Coordinates of C-alpha atoms in Angstrom, one line a residue:
X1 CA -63.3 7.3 -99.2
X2 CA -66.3 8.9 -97.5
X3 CA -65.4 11.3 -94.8
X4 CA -66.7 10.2 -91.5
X5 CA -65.5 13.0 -89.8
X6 CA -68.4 15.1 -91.5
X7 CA -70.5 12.6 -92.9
X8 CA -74.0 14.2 -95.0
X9 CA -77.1 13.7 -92.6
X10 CA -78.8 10.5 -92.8
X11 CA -82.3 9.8 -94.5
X12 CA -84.7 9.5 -92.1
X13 CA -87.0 6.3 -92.6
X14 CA -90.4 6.7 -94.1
X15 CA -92.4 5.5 -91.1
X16 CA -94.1 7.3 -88.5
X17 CA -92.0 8.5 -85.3
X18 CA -92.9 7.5 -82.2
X19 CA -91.5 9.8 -79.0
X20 CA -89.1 7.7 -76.9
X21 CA -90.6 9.0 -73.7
X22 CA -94.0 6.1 -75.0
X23 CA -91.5 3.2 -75.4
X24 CA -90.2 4.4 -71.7
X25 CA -93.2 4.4 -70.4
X26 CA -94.4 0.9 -71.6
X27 CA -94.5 -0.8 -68.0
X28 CA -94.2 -4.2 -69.2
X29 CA -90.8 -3.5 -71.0
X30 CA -89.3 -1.6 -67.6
X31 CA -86.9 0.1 -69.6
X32 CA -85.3 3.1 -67.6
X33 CA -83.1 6.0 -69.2
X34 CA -79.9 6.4 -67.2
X35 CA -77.7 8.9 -69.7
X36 CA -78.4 11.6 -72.6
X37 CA -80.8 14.2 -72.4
X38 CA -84.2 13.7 -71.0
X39 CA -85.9 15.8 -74.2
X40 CA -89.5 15.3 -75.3
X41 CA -89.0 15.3 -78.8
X42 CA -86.5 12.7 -78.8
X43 CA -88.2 10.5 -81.6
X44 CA -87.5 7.0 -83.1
X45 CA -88.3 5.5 -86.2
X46 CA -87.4 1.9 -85.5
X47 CA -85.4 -0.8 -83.6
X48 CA -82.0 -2.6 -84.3
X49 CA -79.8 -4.9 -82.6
X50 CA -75.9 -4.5 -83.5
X51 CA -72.9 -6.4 -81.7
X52 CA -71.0 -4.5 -83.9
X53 CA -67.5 -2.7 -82.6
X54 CA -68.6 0.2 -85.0
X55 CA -72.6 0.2 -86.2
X56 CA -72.2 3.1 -88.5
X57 CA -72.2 1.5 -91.7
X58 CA -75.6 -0.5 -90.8
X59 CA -78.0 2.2 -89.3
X60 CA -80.2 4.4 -91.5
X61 CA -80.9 6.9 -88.4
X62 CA -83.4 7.2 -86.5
X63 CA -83.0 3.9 -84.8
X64 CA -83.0 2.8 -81.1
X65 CA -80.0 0.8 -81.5
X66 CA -79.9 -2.3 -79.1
X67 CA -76.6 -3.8 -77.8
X68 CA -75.4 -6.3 -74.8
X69 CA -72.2 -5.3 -75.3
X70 CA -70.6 -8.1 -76.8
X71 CA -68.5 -6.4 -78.7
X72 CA -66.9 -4.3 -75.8
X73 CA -63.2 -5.6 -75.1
X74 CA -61.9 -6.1 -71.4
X75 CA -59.6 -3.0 -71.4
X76 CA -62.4 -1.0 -72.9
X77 CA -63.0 0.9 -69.9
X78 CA -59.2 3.0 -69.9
X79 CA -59.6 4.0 -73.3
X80 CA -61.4 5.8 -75.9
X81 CA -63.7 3.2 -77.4
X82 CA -66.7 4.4 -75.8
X83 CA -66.1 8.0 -76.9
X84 CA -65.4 6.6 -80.1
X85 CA -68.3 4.1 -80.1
X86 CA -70.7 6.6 -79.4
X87 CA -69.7 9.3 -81.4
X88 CA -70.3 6.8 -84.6
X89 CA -74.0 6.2 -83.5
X90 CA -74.6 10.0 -82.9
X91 CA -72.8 10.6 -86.7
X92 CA -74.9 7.7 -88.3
X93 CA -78.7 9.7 -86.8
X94 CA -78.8 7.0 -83.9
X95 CA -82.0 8.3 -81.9
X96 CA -80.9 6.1 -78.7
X97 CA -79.0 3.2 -77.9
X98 CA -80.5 0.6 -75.4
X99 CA -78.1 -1.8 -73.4
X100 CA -79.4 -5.2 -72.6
X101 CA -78.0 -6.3 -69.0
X102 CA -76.7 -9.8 -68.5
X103 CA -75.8 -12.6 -69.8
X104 CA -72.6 -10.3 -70.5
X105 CA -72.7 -6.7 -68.3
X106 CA -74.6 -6.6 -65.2
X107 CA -74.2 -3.0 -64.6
X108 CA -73.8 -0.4 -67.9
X109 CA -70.6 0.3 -68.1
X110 CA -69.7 3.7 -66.1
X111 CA -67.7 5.3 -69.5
X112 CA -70.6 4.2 -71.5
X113 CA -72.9 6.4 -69.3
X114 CA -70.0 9.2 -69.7
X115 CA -69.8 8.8 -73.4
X116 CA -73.5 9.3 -74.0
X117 CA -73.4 12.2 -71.5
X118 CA -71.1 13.9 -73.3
X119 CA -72.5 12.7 -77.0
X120 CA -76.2 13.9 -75.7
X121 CA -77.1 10.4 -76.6
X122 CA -80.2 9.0 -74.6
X123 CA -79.6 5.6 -73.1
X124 CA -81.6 3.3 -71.9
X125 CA -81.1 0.6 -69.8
X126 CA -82.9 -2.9 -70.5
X127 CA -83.4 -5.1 -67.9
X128 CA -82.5 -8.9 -67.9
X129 CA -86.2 -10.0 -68.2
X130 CA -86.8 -7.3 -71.6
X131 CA -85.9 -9.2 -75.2
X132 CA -84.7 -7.1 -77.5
X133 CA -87.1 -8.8 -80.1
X134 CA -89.5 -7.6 -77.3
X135 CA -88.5 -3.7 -77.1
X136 CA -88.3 -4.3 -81.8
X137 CA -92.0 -5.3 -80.8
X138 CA -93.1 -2.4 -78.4
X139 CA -92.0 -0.3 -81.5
X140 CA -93.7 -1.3 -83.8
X141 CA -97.1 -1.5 -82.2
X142 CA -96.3 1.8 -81.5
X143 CA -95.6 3.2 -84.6
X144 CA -99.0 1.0 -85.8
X145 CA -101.4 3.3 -82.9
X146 CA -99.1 6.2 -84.8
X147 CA -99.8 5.6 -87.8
X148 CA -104.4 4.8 -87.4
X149 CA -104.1 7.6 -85.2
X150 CA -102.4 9.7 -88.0
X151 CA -104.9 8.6 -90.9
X152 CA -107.6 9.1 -88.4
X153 CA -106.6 13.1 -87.9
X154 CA -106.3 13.2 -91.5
X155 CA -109.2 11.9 -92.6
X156 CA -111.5 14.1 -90.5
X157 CA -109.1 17.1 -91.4
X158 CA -110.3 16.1 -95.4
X159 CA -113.8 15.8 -94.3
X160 CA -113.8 18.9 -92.2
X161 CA -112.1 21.1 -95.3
X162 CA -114.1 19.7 -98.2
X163 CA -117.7 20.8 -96.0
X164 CA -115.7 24.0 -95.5
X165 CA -115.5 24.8 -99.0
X166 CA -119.2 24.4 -100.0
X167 CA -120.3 26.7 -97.6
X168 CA -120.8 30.1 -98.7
X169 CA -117.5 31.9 -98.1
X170 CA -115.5 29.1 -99.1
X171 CA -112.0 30.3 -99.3
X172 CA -111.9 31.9 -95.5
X173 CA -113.6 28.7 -94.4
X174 CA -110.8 26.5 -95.6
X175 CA -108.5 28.8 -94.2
X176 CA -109.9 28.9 -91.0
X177 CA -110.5 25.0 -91.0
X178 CA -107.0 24.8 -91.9
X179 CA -105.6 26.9 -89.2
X180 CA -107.5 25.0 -86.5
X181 CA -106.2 21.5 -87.8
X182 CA -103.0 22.5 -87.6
X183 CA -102.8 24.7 -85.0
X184 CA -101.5 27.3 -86.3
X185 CA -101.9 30.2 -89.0
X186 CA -103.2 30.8 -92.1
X187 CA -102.7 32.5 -95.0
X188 CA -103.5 33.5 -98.9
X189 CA -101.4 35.4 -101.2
X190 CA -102.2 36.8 -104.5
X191 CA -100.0 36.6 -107.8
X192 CA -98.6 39.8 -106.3
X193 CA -97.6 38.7 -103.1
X194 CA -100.1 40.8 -101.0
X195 CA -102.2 39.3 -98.6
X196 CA -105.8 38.2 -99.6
X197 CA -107.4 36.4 -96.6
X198 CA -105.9 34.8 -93.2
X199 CA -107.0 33.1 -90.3
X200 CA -106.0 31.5 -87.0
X201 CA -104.6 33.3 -84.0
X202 CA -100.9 35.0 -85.3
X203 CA -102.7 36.1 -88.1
X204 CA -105.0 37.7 -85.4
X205 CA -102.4 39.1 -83.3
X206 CA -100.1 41.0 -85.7
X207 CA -100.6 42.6 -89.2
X208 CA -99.9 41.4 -92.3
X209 CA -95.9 41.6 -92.3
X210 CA -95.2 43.4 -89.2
X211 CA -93.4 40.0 -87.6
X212 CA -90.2 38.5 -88.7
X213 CA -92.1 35.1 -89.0
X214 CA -95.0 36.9 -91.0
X215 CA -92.3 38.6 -93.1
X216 CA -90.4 34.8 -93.6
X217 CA -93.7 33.3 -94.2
X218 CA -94.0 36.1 -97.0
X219 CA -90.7 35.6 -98.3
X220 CA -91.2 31.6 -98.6
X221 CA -94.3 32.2 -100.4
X222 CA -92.3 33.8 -103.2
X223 CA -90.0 31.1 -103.6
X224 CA -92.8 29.0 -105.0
X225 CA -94.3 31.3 -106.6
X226 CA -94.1 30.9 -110.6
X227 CA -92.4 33.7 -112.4
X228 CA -90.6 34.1 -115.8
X229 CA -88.2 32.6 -116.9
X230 CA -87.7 30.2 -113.7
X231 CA -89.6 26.9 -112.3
X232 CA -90.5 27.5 -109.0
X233 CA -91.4 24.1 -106.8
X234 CA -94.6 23.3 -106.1
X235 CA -93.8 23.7 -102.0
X236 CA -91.1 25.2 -99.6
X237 CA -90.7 25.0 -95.8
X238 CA -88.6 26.8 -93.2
X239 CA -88.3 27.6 -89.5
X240 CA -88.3 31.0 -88.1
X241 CA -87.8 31.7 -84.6
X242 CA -88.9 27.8 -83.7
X243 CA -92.0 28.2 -85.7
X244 CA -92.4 26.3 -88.5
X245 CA -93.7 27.5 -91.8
X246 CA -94.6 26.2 -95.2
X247 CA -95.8 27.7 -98.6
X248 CA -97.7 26.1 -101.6
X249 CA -98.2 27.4 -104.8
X250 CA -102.2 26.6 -106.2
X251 CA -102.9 25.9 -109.5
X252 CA -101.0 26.0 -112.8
X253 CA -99.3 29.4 -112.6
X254 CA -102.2 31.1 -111.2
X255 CA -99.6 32.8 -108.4
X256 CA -101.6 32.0 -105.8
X257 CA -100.0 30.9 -103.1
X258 CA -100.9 29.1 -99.7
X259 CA -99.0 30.0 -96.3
X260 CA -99.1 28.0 -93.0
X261 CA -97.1 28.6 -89.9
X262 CA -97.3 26.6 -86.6
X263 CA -95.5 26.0 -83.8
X264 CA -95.3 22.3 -83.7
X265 CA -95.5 20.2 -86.8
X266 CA -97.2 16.9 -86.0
X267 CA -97.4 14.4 -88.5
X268 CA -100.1 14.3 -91.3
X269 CA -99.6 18.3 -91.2
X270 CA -98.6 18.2 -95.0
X271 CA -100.8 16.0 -96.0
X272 CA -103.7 18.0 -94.6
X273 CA -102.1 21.1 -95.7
X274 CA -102.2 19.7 -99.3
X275 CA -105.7 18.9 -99.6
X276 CA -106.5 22.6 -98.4
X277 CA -104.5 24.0 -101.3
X278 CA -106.2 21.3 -103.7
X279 CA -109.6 22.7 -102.8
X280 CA -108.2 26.5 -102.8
X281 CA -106.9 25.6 -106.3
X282 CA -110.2 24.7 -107.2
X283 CA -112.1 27.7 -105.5
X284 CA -109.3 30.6 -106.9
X285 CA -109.0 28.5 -110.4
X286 CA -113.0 29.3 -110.6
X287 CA -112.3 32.5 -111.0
X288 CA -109.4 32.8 -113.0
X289 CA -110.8 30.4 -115.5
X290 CA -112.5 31.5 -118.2
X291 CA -115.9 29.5 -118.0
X292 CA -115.8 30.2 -114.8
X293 CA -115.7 33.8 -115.3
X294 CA -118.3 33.3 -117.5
X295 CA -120.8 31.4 -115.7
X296 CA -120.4 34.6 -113.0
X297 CA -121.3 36.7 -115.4
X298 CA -124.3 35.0 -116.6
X299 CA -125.5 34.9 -113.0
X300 CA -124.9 38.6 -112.5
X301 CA -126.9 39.4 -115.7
X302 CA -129.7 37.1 -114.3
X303 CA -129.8 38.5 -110.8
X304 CA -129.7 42.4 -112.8
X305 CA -132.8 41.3 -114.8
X306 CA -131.7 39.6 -118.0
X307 CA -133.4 36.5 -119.2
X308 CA -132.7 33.2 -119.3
X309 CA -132.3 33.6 -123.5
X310 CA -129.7 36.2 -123.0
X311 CA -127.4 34.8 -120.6
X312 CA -127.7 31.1 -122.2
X313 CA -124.9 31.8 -125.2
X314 CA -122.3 32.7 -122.2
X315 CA -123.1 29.2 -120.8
X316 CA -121.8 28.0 -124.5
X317 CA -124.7 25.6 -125.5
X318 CA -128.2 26.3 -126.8
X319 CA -129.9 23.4 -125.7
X320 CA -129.6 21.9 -122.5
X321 CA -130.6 18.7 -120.2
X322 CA -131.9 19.1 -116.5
X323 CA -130.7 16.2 -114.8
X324 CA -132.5 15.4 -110.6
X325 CA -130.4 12.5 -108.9
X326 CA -130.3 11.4 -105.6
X327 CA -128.6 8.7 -103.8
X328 CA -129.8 4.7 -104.5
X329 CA -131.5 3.6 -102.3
X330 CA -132.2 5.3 -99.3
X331 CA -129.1 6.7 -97.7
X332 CA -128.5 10.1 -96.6
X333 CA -128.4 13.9 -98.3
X334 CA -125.2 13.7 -100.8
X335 CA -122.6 15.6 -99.5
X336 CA -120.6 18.2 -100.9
X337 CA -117.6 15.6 -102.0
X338 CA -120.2 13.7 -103.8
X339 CA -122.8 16.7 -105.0
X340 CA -119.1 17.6 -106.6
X341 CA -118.1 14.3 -108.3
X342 CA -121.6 14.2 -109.7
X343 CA -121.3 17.3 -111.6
X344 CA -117.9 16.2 -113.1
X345 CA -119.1 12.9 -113.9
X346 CA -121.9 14.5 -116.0
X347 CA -119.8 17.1 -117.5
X348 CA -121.2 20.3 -115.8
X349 CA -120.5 22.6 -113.0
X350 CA -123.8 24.4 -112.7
X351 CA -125.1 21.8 -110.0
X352 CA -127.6 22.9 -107.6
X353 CA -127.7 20.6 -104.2
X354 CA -130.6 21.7 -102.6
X355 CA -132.9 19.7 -100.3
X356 CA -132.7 16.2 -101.2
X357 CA -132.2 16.1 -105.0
X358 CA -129.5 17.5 -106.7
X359 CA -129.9 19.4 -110.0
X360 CA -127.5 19.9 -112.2
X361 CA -128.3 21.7 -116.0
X362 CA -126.2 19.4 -118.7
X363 CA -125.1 20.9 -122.0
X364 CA -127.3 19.1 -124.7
X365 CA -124.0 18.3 -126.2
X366 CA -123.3 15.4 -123.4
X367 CA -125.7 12.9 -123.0
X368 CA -126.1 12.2 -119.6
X369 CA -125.7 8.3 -118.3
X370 CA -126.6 6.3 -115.2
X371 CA -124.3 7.3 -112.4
X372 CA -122.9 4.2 -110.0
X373 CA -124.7 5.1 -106.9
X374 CA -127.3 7.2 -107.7
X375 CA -130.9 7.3 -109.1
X376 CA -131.5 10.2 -112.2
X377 CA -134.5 11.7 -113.9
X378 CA -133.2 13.2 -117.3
X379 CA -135.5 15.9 -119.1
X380 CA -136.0 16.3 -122.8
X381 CA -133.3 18.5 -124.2
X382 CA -135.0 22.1 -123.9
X383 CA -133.7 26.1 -124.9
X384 CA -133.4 28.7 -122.2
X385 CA -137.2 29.2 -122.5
X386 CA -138.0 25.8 -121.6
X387 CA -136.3 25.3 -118.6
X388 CA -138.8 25.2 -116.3
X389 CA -140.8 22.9 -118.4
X390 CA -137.6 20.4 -118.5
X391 CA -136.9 21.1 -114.5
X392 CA -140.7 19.3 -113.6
X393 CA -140.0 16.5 -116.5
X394 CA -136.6 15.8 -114.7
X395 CA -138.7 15.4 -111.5
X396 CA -141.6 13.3 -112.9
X397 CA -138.9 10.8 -114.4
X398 CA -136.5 10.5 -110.9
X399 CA -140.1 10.0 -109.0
X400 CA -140.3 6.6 -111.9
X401 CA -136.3 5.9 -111.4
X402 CA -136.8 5.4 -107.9
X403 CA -140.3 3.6 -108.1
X404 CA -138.7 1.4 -110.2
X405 CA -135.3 1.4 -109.0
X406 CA -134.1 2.1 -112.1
X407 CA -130.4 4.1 -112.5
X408 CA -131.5 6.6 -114.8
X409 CA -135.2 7.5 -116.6
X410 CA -135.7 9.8 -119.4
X411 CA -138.6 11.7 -120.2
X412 CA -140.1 10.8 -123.5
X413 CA -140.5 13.2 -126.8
X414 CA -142.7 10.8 -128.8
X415 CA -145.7 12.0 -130.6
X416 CA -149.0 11.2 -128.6
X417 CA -152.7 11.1 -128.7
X418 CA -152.9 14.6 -127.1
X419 CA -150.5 16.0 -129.6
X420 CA -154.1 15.6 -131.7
X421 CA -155.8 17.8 -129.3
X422 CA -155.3 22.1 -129.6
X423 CA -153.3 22.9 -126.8
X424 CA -155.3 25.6 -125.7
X425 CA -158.7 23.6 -125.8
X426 CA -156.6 20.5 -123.6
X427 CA -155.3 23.1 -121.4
X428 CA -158.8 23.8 -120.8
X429 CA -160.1 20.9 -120.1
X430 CA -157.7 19.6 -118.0
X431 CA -158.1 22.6 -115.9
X432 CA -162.5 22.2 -115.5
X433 CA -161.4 18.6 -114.6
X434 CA -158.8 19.0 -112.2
X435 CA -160.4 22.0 -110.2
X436 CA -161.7 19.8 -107.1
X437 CA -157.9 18.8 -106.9
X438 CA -155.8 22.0 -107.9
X439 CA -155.7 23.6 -104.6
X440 CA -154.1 20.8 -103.1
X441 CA -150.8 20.0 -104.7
X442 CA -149.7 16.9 -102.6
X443 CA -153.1 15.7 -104.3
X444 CA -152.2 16.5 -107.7
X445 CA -149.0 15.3 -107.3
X446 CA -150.0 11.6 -105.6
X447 CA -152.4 11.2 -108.2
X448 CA -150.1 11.7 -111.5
X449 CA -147.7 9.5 -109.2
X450 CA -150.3 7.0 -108.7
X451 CA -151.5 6.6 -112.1
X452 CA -147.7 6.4 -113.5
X453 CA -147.2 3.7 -111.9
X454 CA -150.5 2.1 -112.4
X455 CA -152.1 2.4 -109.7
X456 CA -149.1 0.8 -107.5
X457 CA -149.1 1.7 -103.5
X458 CA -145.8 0.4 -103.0
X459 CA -144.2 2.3 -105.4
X460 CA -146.4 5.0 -105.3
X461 CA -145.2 5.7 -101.6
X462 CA -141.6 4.8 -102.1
X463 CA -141.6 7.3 -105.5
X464 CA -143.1 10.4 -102.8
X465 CA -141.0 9.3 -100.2
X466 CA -144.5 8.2 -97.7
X467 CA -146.7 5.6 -96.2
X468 CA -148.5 3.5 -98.3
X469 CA -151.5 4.1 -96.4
X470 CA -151.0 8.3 -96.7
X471 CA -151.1 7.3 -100.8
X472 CA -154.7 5.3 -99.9
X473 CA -155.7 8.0 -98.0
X474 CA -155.0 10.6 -100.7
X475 CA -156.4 8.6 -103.6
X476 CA -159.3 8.2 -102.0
X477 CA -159.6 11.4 -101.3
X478 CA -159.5 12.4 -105.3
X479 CA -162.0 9.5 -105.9
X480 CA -164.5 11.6 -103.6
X481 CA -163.3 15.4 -104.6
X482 CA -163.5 14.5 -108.8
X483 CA -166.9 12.1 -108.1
X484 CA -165.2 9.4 -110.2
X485 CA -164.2 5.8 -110.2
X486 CA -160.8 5.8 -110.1
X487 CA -161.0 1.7 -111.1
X488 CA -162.4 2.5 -114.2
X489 CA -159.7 2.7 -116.9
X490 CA -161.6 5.1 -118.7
X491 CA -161.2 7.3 -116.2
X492 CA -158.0 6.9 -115.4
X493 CA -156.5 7.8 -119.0
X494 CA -159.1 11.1 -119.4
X495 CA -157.1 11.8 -116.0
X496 CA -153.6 11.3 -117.3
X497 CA -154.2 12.7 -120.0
X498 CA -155.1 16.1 -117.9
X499 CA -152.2 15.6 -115.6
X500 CA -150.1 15.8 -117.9
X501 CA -151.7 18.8 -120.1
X502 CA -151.8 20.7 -116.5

């Protein structure tokens, strides 16, 4: 037999509260609380009607439990079946209990009132012209504005923390985005339990430690912190002094671990709180990672002086492709999320999302494919002393992706008529030919354009991202500046022949 004296607490239903001072406050339900504490928290999770003498084995907790006390017998009033009544809602999680007047009661029974008083149960007292089905309804629409307004605050919260962690101090951004969303504190722990970063206003106010709630805050962070021999879970919450706290361990065993305290703890708090570690898993795996560690240290060795040959074998690949994407079409700058996704897709983190294009360097290894949303220029597979060359051939094949709204364009290794020609004595030529022209790059670079695409104006403009009449403009320009007939085909492929030479 279960013990209903002491019964366990009940689950609490997996929908979002709504405070009972918003159903009382719904005009058209007139509903007016005449027992049990007036408290502001007072939450409920759902409706239920019950005739039942004793409801306890039916509600989940909770509930605003809804009666017209049918149930009540005539000599209720000179006993104990209110008390009793009462007490079984307040064991079961009842959040309230709502007492429908008429066709039965006219007034609310003066021990029921008592009862509640006593139990700290709020009642509420529903007038004849109120349905139950009504109130269920009220509820429910509630808990619907709850629940957009909830994926509303979280969304922008995964927004706001995944721009804060491609900005340049990452890890105190998402901190500090954290502690705002939450209102509240936060902080970063190291494997060794000493603090590495925090932000928001208690973290401002008192030193790391010097509070009981910063010392409990401490303490919970250890609990989920991995250690030998033991499995520590993943997260932990408490409350200290009526603030509310809540640790997350990052990573697979790194030992860092994520602390937030707050005061209140509104719904969608967790969720937010668990995208933050997610991205600070990300940021402090970088650099726990060996890879990551090593791409660090080629870009150390790079900014110290060392060539691009030297640092290469730390990247692990000799040859390499340069990838430039942007979005289809023409929507906006790619944003950190999808910069990000890119990079994964491909199979490289060294992505560089700059400007308008995103660059990202591709170990030969891992041929890169079209990408669902975006527009690619792939370079020939080049060494560390070619990657410069392979940067401006990435470029030259997005500008024909999006010209011909193609997904993905490579540039092209086969053998060609200039391959016949010295290098040396083409570079010079191209050089005496192009002179007029090589002090103007948007001229140079409108008139390769141009006669890639040959000779479209359309595509031409879309491919350099301007009017078709600029192009016009600037191709009539070279006509003049060379003193050549730009119609002739002749001309056109001594040209493109230089362009590409140059």
């Amino acid at each position: 037999m279960p013990d209903t004296h002491n019964p366990p607490a009940p689950p609490v239903p997996p929908t979002p509260p709504i405070p009972l001072s918003a159903l009382l406050a719904r005009e058209d339900l007139g509903l007016r609380q005449i027992a049990g504490p007036s408290d502001p928290d007072t939450v409920i999770h759902w409706a239920h009607t019950s005739e039942m003498a004793d409801p306890y084995p039916y509600l989940l907790g909770g509930e605003l439990l809804l009666t017209a006390g049918v149930h009540i017998p005539e000599a209720a009033g000179s006993g104990t079946y209110f008390d009793d009544y009462v007490s079984r809602i307040v064991a079961a999680g009842g959040a309230a209990l709502g007492f429908g007047l008429a066709p039965v009661h006219d007034t609310v029974p003066r021990a029921l009132v008592a009862a509640c008083d006593a139990y700290g149960l709020p009642l509420l007292e529903v007038p004849p012209q109120t349905t139950f089905s009504g109130v269920a309804r009220a509820v429910w629409q509630l808990m619907a504005q709850a629940r957009l307004a909830e994926l509303r605050r979280v969304t922008e919260a995964q927004q706001s923390l995944a721009a804060a962690a491609a900005r340049p101090d990452p890890v105190p951004a998402v901190l500090r985005q954290l502690a705002q969303r939450v209102g509240g504190w936060t902080v970063l722990y190291g494997p060794d339990g000493v603090e590495l970063a925090g932000a928001g206003r208690v973290a401002k106010a008192a030193p790391p430690g010097s509070t009981p709630v910063a010392r409990a805050l401490a303490e919970l962070a250890a609990v989920v912190r991995p250690g030998e021999g033991r499995t520590a879970p993943s997260s932990a919450t408490d409350t200290v002094g009526g603030v509310h706290l809540a640790a997350y361990a990052l990573g697979a065993g790194q030992g860092f671990v994520l602390g937030v305290g707050s005061a209140h703890r509104e719904p969608g708090d967790h969720t937010i709180a668990s995208v933050a570690a997610v991205l600070l898993s990300l940021l402090t795996g970088e650099h726990q990672s060996g890879s990551g560690a090593a791409r660090l240290a080629a870009l150390v060795r790079v900014l110290l002086g060392a060539s691009p040959e030297d640092v290469a074998p730390l990247l692990g690949s000799e040859r390499w492709f340069v990838v430039h994407a942007r979005p289809a079409g023409d929507g906006p700058a790619p944003d950190a999320v999808a910069t990000s996704a890119l990079g994964a897709a491909l199979g490289s983190a060294l992505v560089d999302a700059g400007g308008d294009v995103v660059r990202v360097l591709v170990p030969g290894d891992r041929e890169p494919t079209a990408q669902a949303g975006w527009a690619c220029g792939v370079s020939a597979p080049a060494g560390p002393h070619e990657w410069a060359a392979a940067d401006t051939q990435a470029a030259r094949a997005l500008a024909r992706a999006r010209a011909t709204r193609a997904p993905l364009v490579r540039h092209g290794e086969r053998p060609a008529l200039a391959d016949l020609v010295p290098p040396a004595d083409a570079e010079t030529h191209a050089r005496a030919l192009l002179a007029p022209i090589a002090a103007t790059p948007a001229l140079t670079e409108t008139l390769r354009t141009w006669l890639s695409l040959h000779g479209s104006w359309d595509r031409t403009a879309v491919a350099l991202s301007v009017h078709r009449n600029t192009v016009r403009q600037r191709i009539a320009r070279c006509a003049t500046l060379l003193g050549a007939d730009l119609d002739d085909p002749d001309v056109r492929m001594e040209l493109w022949f230089a362009l590409r030479v140059g």
